[in-house]
mmCIF file of C-alpha atoms in Angstrom:
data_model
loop_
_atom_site.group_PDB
_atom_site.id
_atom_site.type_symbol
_atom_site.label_atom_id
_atom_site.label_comp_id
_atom_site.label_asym_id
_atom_site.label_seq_id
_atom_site.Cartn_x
_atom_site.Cartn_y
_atom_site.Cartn_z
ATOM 1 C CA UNK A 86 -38.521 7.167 105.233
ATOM 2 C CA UNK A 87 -42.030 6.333 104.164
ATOM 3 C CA UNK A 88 -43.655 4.982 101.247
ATOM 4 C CA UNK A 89 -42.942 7.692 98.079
ATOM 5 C CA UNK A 90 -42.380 6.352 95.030
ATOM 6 C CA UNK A 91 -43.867 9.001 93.113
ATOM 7 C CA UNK A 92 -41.339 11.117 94.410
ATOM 8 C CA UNK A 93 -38.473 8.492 94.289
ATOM 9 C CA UNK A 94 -38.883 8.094 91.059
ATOM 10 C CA UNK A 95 -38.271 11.723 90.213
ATOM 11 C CA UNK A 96 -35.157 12.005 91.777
ATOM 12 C CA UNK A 97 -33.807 9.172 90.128
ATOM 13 C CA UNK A 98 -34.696 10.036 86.855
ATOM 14 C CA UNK A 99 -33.145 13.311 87.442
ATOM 15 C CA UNK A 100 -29.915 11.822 88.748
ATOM 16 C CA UNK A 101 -30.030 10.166 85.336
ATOM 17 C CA UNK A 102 -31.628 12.805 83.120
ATOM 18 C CA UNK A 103 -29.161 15.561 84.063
ATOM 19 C CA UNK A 104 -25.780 13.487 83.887
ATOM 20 C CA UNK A 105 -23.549 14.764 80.928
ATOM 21 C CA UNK A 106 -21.787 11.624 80.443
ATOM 22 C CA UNK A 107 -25.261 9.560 79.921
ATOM 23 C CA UNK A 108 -26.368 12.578 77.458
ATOM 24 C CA UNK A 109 -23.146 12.118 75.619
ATOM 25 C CA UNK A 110 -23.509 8.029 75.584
ATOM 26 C CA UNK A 111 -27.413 8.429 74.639
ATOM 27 C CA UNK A 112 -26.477 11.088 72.199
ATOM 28 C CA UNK A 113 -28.704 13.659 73.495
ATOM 29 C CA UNK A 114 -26.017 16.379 74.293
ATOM 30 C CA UNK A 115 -27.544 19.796 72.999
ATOM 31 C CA UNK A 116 -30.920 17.894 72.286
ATOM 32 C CA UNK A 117 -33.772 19.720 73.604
ATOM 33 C CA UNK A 118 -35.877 18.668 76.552
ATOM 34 C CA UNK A 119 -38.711 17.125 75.043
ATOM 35 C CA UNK A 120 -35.815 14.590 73.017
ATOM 36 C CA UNK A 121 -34.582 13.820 76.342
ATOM 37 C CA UNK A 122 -37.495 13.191 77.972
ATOM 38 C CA UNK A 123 -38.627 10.650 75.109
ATOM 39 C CA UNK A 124 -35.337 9.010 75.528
ATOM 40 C CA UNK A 125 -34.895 9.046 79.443
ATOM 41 C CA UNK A 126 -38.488 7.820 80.326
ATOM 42 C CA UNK A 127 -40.464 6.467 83.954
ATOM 43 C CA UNK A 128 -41.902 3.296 82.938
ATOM 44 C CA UNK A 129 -41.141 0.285 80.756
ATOM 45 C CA UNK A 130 -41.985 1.431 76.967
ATOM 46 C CA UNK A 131 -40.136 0.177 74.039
ATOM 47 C CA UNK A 132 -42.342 -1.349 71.108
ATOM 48 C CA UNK A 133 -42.224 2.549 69.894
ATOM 49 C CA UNK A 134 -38.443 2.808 69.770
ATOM 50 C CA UNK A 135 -37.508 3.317 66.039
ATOM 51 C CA UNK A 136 -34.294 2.983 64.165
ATOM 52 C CA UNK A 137 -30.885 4.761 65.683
ATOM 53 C CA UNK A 138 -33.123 5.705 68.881
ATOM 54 C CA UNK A 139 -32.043 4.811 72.620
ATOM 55 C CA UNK A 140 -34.139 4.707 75.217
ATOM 56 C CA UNK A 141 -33.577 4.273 79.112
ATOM 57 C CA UNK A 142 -36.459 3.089 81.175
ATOM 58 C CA UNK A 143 -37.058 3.576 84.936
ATOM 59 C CA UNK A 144 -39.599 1.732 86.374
ATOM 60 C CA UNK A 145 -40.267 -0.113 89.639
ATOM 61 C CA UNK A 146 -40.910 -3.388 90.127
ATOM 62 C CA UNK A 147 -42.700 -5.720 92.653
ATOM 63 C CA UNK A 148 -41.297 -4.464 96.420
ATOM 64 C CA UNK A 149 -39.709 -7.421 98.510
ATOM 65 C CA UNK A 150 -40.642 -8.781 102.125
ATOM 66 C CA UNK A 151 -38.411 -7.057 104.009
ATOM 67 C CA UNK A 152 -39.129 -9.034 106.716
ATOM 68 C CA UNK A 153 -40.708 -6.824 109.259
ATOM 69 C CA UNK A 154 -44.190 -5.199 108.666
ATOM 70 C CA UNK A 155 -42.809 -2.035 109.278
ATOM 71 C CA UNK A 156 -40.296 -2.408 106.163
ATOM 72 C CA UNK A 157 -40.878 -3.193 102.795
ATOM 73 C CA UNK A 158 -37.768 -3.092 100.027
ATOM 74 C CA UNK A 159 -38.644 -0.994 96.938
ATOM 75 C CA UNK A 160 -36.757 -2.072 93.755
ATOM 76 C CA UNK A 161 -36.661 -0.637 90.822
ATOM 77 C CA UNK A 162 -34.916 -1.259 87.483
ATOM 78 C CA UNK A 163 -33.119 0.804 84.654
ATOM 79 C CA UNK A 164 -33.358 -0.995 81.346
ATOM 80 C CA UNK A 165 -31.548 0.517 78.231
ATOM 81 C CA UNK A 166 -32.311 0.018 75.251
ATOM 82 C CA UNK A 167 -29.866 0.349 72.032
ATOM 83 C CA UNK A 168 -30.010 -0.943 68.158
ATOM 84 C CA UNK A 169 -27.904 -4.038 68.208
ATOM 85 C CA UNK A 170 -25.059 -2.220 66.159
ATOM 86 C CA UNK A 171 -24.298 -0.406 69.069
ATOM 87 C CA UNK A 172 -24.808 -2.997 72.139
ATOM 88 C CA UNK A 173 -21.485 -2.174 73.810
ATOM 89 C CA UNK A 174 -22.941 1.457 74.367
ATOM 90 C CA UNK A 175 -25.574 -0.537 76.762
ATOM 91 C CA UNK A 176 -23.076 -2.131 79.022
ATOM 92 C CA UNK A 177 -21.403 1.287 79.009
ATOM 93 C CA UNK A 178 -24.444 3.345 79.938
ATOM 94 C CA UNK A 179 -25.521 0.729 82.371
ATOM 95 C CA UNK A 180 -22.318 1.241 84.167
ATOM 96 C CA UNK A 181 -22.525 4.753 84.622
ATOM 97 C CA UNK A 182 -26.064 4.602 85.721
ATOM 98 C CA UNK A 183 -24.247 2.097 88.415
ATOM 99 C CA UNK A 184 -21.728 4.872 89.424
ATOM 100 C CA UNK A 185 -24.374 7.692 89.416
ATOM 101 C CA UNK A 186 -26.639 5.947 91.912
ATOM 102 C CA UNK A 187 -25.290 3.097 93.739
ATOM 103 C CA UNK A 188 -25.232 4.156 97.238
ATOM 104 C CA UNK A 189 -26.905 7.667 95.912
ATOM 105 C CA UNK A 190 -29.331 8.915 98.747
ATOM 106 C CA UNK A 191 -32.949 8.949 97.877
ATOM 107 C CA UNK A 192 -34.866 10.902 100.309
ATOM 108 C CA UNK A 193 -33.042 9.506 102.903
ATOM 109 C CA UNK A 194 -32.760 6.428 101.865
ATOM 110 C CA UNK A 195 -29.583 4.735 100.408
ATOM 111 C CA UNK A 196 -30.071 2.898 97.107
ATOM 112 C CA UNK A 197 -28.475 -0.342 96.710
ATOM 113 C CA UNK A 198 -27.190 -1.862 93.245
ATOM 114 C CA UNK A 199 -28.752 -5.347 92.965
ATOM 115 C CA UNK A 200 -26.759 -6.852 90.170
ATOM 116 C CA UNK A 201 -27.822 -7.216 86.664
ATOM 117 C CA UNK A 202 -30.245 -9.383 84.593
ATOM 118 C CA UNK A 203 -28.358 -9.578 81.217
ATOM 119 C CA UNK A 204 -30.185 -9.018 78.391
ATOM 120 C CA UNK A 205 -34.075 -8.528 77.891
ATOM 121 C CA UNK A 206 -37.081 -8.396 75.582
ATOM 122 C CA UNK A 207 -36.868 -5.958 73.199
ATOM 123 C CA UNK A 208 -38.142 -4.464 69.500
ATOM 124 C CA UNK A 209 -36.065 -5.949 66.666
ATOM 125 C CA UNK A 210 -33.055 -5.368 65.760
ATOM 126 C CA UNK A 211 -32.560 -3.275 69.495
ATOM 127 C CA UNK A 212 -30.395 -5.017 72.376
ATOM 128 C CA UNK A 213 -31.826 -4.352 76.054
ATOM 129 C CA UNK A 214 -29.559 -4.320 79.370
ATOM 130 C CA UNK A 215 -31.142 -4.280 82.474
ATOM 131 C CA UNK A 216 -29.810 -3.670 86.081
ATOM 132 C CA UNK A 217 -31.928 -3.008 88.994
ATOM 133 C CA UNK A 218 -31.603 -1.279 92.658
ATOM 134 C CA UNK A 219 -33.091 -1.333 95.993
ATOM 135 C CA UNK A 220 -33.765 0.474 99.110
ATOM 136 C CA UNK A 221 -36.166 0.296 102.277
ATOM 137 C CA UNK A 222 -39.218 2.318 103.072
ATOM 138 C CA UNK A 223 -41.572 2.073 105.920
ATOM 139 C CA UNK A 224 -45.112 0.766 104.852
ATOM 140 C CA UNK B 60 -20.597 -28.052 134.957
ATOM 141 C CA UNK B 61 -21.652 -29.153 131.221
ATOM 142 C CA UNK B 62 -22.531 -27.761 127.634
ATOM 143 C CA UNK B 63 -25.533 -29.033 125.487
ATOM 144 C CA UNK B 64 -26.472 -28.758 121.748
ATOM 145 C CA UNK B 65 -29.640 -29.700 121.342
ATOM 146 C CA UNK B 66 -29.140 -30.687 117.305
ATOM 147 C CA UNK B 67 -32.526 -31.458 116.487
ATOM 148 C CA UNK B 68 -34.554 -28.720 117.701
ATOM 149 C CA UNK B 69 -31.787 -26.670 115.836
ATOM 150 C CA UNK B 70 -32.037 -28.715 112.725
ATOM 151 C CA UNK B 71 -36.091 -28.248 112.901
ATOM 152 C CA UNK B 72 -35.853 -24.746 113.761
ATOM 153 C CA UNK B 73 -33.505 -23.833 110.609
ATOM 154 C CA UNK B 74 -35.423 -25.705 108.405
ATOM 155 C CA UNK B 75 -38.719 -23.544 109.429
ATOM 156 C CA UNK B 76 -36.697 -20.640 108.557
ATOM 157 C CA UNK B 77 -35.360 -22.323 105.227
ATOM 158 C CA UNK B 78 -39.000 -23.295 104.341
ATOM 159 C CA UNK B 79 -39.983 -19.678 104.881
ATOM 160 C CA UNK B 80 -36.980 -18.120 102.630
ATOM 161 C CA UNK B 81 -38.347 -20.278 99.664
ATOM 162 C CA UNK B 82 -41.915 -19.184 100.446
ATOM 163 C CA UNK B 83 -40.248 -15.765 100.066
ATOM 164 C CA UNK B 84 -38.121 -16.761 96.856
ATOM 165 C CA UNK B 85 -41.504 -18.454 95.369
ATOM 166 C CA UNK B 86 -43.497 -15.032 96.027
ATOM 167 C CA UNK B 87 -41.129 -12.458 94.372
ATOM 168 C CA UNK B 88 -40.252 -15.138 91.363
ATOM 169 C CA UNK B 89 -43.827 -15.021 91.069
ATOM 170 C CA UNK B 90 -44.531 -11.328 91.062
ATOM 171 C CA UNK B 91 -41.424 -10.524 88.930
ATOM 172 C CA UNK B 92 -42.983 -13.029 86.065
ATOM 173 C CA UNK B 93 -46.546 -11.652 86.473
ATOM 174 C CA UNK B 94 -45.063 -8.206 86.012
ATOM 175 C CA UNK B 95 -42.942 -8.941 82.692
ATOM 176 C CA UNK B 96 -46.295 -10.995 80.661
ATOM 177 C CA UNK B 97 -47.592 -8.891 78.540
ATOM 178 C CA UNK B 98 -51.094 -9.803 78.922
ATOM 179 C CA UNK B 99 -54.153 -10.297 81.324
ATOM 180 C CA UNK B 100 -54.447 -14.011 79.485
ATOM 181 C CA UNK B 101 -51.066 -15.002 80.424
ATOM 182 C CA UNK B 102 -50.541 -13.453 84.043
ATOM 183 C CA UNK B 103 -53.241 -15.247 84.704
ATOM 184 C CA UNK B 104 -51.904 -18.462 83.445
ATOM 185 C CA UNK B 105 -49.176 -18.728 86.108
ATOM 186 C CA UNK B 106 -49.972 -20.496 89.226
ATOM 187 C CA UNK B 107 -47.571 -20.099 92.405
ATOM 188 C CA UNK B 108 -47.679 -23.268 94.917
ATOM 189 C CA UNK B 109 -46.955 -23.293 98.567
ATOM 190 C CA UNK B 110 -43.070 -24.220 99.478
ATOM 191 C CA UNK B 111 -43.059 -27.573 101.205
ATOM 192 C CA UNK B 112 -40.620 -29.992 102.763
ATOM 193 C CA UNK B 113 -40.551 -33.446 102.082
ATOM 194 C CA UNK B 114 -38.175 -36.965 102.715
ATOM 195 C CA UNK B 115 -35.011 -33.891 103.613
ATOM 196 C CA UNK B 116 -36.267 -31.822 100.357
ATOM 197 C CA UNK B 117 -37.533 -28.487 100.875
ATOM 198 C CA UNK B 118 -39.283 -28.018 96.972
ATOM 199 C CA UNK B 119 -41.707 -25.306 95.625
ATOM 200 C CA UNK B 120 -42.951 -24.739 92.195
ATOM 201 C CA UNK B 121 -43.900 -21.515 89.985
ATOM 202 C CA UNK B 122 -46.284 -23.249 86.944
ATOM 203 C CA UNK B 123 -46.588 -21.232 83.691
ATOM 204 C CA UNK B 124 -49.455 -22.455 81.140
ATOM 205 C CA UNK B 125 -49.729 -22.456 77.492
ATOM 206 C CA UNK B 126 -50.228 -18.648 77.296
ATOM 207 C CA UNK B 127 -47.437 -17.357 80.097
ATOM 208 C CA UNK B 128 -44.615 -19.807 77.616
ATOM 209 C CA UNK B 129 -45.995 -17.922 74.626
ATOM 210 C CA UNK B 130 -45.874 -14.927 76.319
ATOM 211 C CA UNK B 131 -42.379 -15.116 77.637
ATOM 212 C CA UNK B 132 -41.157 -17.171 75.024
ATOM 213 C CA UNK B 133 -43.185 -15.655 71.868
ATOM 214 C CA UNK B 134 -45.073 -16.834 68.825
ATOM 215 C CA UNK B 135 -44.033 -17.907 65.141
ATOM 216 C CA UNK B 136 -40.728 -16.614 63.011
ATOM 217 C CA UNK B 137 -40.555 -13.901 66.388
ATOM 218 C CA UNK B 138 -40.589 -17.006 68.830
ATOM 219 C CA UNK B 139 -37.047 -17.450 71.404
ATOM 220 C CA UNK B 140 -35.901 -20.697 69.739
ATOM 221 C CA UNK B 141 -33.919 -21.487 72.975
ATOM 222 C CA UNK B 142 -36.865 -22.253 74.702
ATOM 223 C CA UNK B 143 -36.254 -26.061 76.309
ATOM 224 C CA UNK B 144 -39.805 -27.172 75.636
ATOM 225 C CA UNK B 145 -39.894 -26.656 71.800
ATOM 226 C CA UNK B 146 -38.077 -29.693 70.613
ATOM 227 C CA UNK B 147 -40.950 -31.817 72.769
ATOM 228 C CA UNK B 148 -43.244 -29.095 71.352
ATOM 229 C CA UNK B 149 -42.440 -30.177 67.603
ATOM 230 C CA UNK B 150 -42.263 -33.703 68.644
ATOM 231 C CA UNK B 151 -46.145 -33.624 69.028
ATOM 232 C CA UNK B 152 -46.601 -33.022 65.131
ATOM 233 C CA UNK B 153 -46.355 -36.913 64.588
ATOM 234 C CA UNK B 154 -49.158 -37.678 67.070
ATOM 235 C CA UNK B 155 -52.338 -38.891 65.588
ATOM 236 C CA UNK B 156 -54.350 -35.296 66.645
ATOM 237 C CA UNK B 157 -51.129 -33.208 66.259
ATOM 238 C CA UNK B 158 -50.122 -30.303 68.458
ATOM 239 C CA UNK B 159 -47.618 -28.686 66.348
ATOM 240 C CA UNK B 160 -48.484 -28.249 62.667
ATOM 241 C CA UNK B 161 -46.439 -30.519 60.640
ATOM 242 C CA UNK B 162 -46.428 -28.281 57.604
ATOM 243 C CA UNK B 163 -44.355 -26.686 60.138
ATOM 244 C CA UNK B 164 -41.943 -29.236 60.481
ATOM 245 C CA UNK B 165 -41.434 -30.145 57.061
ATOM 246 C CA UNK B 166 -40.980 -26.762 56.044
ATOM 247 C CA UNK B 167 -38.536 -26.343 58.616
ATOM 248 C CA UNK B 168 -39.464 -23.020 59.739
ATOM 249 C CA UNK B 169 -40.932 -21.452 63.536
ATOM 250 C CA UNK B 170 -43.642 -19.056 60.851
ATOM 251 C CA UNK B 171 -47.081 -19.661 61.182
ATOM 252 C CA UNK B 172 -48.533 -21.650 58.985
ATOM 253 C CA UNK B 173 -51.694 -22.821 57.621
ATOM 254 C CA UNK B 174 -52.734 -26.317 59.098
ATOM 255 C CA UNK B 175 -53.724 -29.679 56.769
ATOM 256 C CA UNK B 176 -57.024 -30.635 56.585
ATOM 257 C CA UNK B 177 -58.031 -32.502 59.446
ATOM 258 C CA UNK B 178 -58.445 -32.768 63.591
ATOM 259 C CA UNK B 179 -55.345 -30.322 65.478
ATOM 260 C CA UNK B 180 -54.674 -29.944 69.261
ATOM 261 C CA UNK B 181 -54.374 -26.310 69.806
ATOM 262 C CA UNK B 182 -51.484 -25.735 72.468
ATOM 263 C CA UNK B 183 -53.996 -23.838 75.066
ATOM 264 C CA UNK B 184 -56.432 -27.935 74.877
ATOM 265 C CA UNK B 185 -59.237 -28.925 73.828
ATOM 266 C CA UNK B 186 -59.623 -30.448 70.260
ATOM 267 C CA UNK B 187 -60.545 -28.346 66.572
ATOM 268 C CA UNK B 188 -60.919 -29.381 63.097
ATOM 269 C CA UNK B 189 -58.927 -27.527 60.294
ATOM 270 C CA UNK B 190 -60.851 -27.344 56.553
ATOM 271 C CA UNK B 191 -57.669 -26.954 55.177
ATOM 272 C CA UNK B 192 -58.185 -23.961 52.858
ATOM 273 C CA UNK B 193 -55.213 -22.305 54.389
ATOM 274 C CA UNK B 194 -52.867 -25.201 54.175
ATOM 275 C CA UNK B 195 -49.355 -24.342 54.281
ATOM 276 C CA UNK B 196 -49.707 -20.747 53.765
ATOM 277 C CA UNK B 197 -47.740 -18.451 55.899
ATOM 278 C CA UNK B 198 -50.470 -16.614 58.022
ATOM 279 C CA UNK B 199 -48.210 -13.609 59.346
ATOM 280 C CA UNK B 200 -48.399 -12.344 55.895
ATOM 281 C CA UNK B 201 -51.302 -11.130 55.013
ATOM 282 C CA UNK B 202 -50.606 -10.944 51.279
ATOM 283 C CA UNK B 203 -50.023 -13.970 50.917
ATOM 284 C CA UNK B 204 -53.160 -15.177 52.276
ATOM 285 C CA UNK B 205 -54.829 -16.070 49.108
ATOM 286 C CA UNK B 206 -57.073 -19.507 49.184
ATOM 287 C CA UNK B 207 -57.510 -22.369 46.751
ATOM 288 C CA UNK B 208 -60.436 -20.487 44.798
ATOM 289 C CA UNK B 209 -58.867 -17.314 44.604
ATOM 290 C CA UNK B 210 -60.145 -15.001 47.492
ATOM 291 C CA UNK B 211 -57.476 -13.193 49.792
ATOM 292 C CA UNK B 212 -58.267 -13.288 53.361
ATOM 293 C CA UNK B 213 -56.504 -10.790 54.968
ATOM 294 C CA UNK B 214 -58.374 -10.823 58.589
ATOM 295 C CA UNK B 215 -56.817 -14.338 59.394
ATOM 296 C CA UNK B 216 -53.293 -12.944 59.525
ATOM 297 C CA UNK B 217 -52.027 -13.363 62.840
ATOM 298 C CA UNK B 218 -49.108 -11.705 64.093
ATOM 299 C CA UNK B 219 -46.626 -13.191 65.834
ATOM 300 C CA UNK B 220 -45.154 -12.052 69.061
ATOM 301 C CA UNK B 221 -42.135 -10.802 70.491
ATOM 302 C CA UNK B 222 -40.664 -13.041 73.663
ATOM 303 C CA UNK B 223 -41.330 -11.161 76.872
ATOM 304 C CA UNK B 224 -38.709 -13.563 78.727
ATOM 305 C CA UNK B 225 -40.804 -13.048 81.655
ATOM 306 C CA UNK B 226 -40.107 -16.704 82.579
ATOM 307 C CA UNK B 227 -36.262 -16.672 81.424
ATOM 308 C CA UNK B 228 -35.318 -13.399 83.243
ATOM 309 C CA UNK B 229 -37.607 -13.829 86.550
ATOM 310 C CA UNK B 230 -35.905 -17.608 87.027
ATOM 311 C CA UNK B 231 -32.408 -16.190 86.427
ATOM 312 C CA UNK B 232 -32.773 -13.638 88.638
ATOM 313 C CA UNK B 233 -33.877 -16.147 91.604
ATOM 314 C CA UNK B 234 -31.811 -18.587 90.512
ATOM 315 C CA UNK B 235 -28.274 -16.378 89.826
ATOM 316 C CA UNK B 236 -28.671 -13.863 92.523
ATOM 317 C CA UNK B 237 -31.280 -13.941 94.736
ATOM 318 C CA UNK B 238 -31.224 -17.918 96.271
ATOM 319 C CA UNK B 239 -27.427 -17.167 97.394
ATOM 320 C CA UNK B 240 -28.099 -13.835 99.057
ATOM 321 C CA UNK B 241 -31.347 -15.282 100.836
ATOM 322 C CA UNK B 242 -29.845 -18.368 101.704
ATOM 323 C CA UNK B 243 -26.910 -16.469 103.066
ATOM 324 C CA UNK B 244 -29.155 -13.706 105.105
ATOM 325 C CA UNK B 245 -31.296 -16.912 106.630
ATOM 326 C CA UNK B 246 -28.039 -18.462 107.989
ATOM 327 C CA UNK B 247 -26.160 -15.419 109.412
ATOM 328 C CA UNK B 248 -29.590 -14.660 111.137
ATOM 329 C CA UNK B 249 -30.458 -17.757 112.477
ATOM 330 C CA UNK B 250 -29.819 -17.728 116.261
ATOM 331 C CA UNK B 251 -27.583 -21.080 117.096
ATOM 332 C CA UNK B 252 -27.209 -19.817 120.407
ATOM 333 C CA UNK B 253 -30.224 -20.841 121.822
ATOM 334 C CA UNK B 254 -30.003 -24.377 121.160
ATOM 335 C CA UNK B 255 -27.149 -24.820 123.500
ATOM 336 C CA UNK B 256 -27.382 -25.486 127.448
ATOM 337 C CA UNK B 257 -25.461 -25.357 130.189
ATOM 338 C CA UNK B 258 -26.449 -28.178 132.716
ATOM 339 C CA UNK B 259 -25.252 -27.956 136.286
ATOM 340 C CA UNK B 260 -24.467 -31.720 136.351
ATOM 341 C CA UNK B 261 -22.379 -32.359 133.139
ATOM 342 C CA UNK B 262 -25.219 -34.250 131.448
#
């Protein structure tokens, strides 16, 4: 249960990377894995996205006091982005990334969905939907 | 045979604990904004102050300066116009040393503009003196940056910025989700019990 976000991060992504429904909704079914891995990426990037591009983005962000100093509570966050033609297929993606990992063990640790922060910065003409997740870790 | 709730040692002892959620709140509304500004200039613009209780009003405060608003709420024809402190913002064009250019204004338009001859309060203080030469000319083109005699100056374009909503998203969060939950956790984990007493005598 201790502190690995390295390899946290990896399972998530792969939770995420490997799920034919978010290929589908991304459009990335038969794409190779370099596409996908441009598209389904493990930090917060998106003044590169161009055009009819999507782009998910796992990242953490600052851990919580969990109270004890044996605890700390990671959370991390999913943002996708989409061009604004499309912004329903956020709010679609966003809630299969919901199904695929709330409650999903992590190394032995359960995530938790933490509810959504509606829309957030993003390049022009794209529409970002963030939601993020928690779990504990010893320190 | 008697039963006692001391009230006040309760009502103290909760409002410790209530005082240390916001301190809690404060921190991670802090680190959530710090983490969404895009640059050194403005992370280091915010300034986080201790939660404190005063007259039956536990209060803290998160400041953001010139650069964290511009940051989170961006710059020129990019800028959020839904940020609250722009209307005040454009009030300041009619001031004797204006803040916001009035070219601006009259124009009607968020671009960047060149500023009127003359003495200009740049939004970060202190005091500067425009010559002018740009006046009125839309700065975030670059093509258009031709002055009075002819030359084009090109390395004055500025860009302007995307919003980062690092201020917007970090203070919905808190405010939307996080107080409630917090608030909620402090309660259900605050231990009444141990402000009651049983006294032998009744009293």
């Amino acid at each position: 249960m201790s502190f690995t976000p390295n390899l946290d991060k990896n399972v998530i992504w792969k939770r995420i990377r490997y799920d034919p429904e978010i290929l589908s909704l991304m459009g990335l079914t038969g794409k190779t894995d370099l596409e996908i891995a441009k598209a389904i990426i493990k930090r917060s990037q998106y003044d590169d996205i161009v055009s009819s591009q999507k782009r998910i983005c796992i990242y953490f962000r600052p851990s919580r006091d969990a109270g004890y100093d044996m605890w700390s509570e990671n959370v991390f966050q999913v943002d996708v982005h989409v061009p604004a033609t499309q912004d329903y297929i956020a709010d679609q993606i966003q809630e299969r990334i919901k199904k695929l990992l709330h409650k999903y063990p992590v190394n032995n640790r359960l995530l938790q969905f933490d509810g959504q922060l509606g829309e957030l910065a993003t390049t022009t003409g794209f529409v970002c939907i963030g939601s993020r997740f928690s779990y504990y870790s010893t320190n | 045979m008697g039963l006692k709730f001391n009230a006040k040692a309760c009502q103290l002892a909760l409002r410790a604990e209530m005082l240390a959620t916001m301190e809690k709140l404060l921190t991670e509304m802090y680190m959530n904004m710090i983490a969404d500004l895009k640059t050194p200039q403005s992370k280091m613009d915010v300034v986080r102050q201790m939660a404190k209780y005063k007259a039956g009003v536990i209060t803290g405060q998160v400041i953001s300066g010139a650069y964290a608003i511009m940051d989170s709420y961006g710059t020129g024809s990019l800028m959020d116009k839904s940020n609250p402190f722009l209307d005040e913002y454009k009030a300041t064009s009619s001031w004797s040393v204006p803040m916001y250019n009035p070219i601006r204004l009259q124009k009607n338009t968020t671009a960047i503009l060149g500023r009127p001859k003359g003495r200009y309060r740049p939004i970060t203080g202190g005091s500067r003196t425009s010559r002018g030469r740009m006046e009125g000319l839309n700065l975030e083109e670059a093509a258009s940056l031709v002055t009075k005699s002819g030359k084009i100056r090109a390395s004055t374009s500025v860009k302007p910025a995307l919003p980062s909503k690092a201020i917007q998203t970090s203070f919905d969060w808190i405010a939307k989700t996080r107080i409630n939950k917090e608030v909620m956790r402090t309660v259900q984990n605050f231990n009444f019990a141990r402000f009651f007493e049983f006294t032998p005598d009744g009293r």
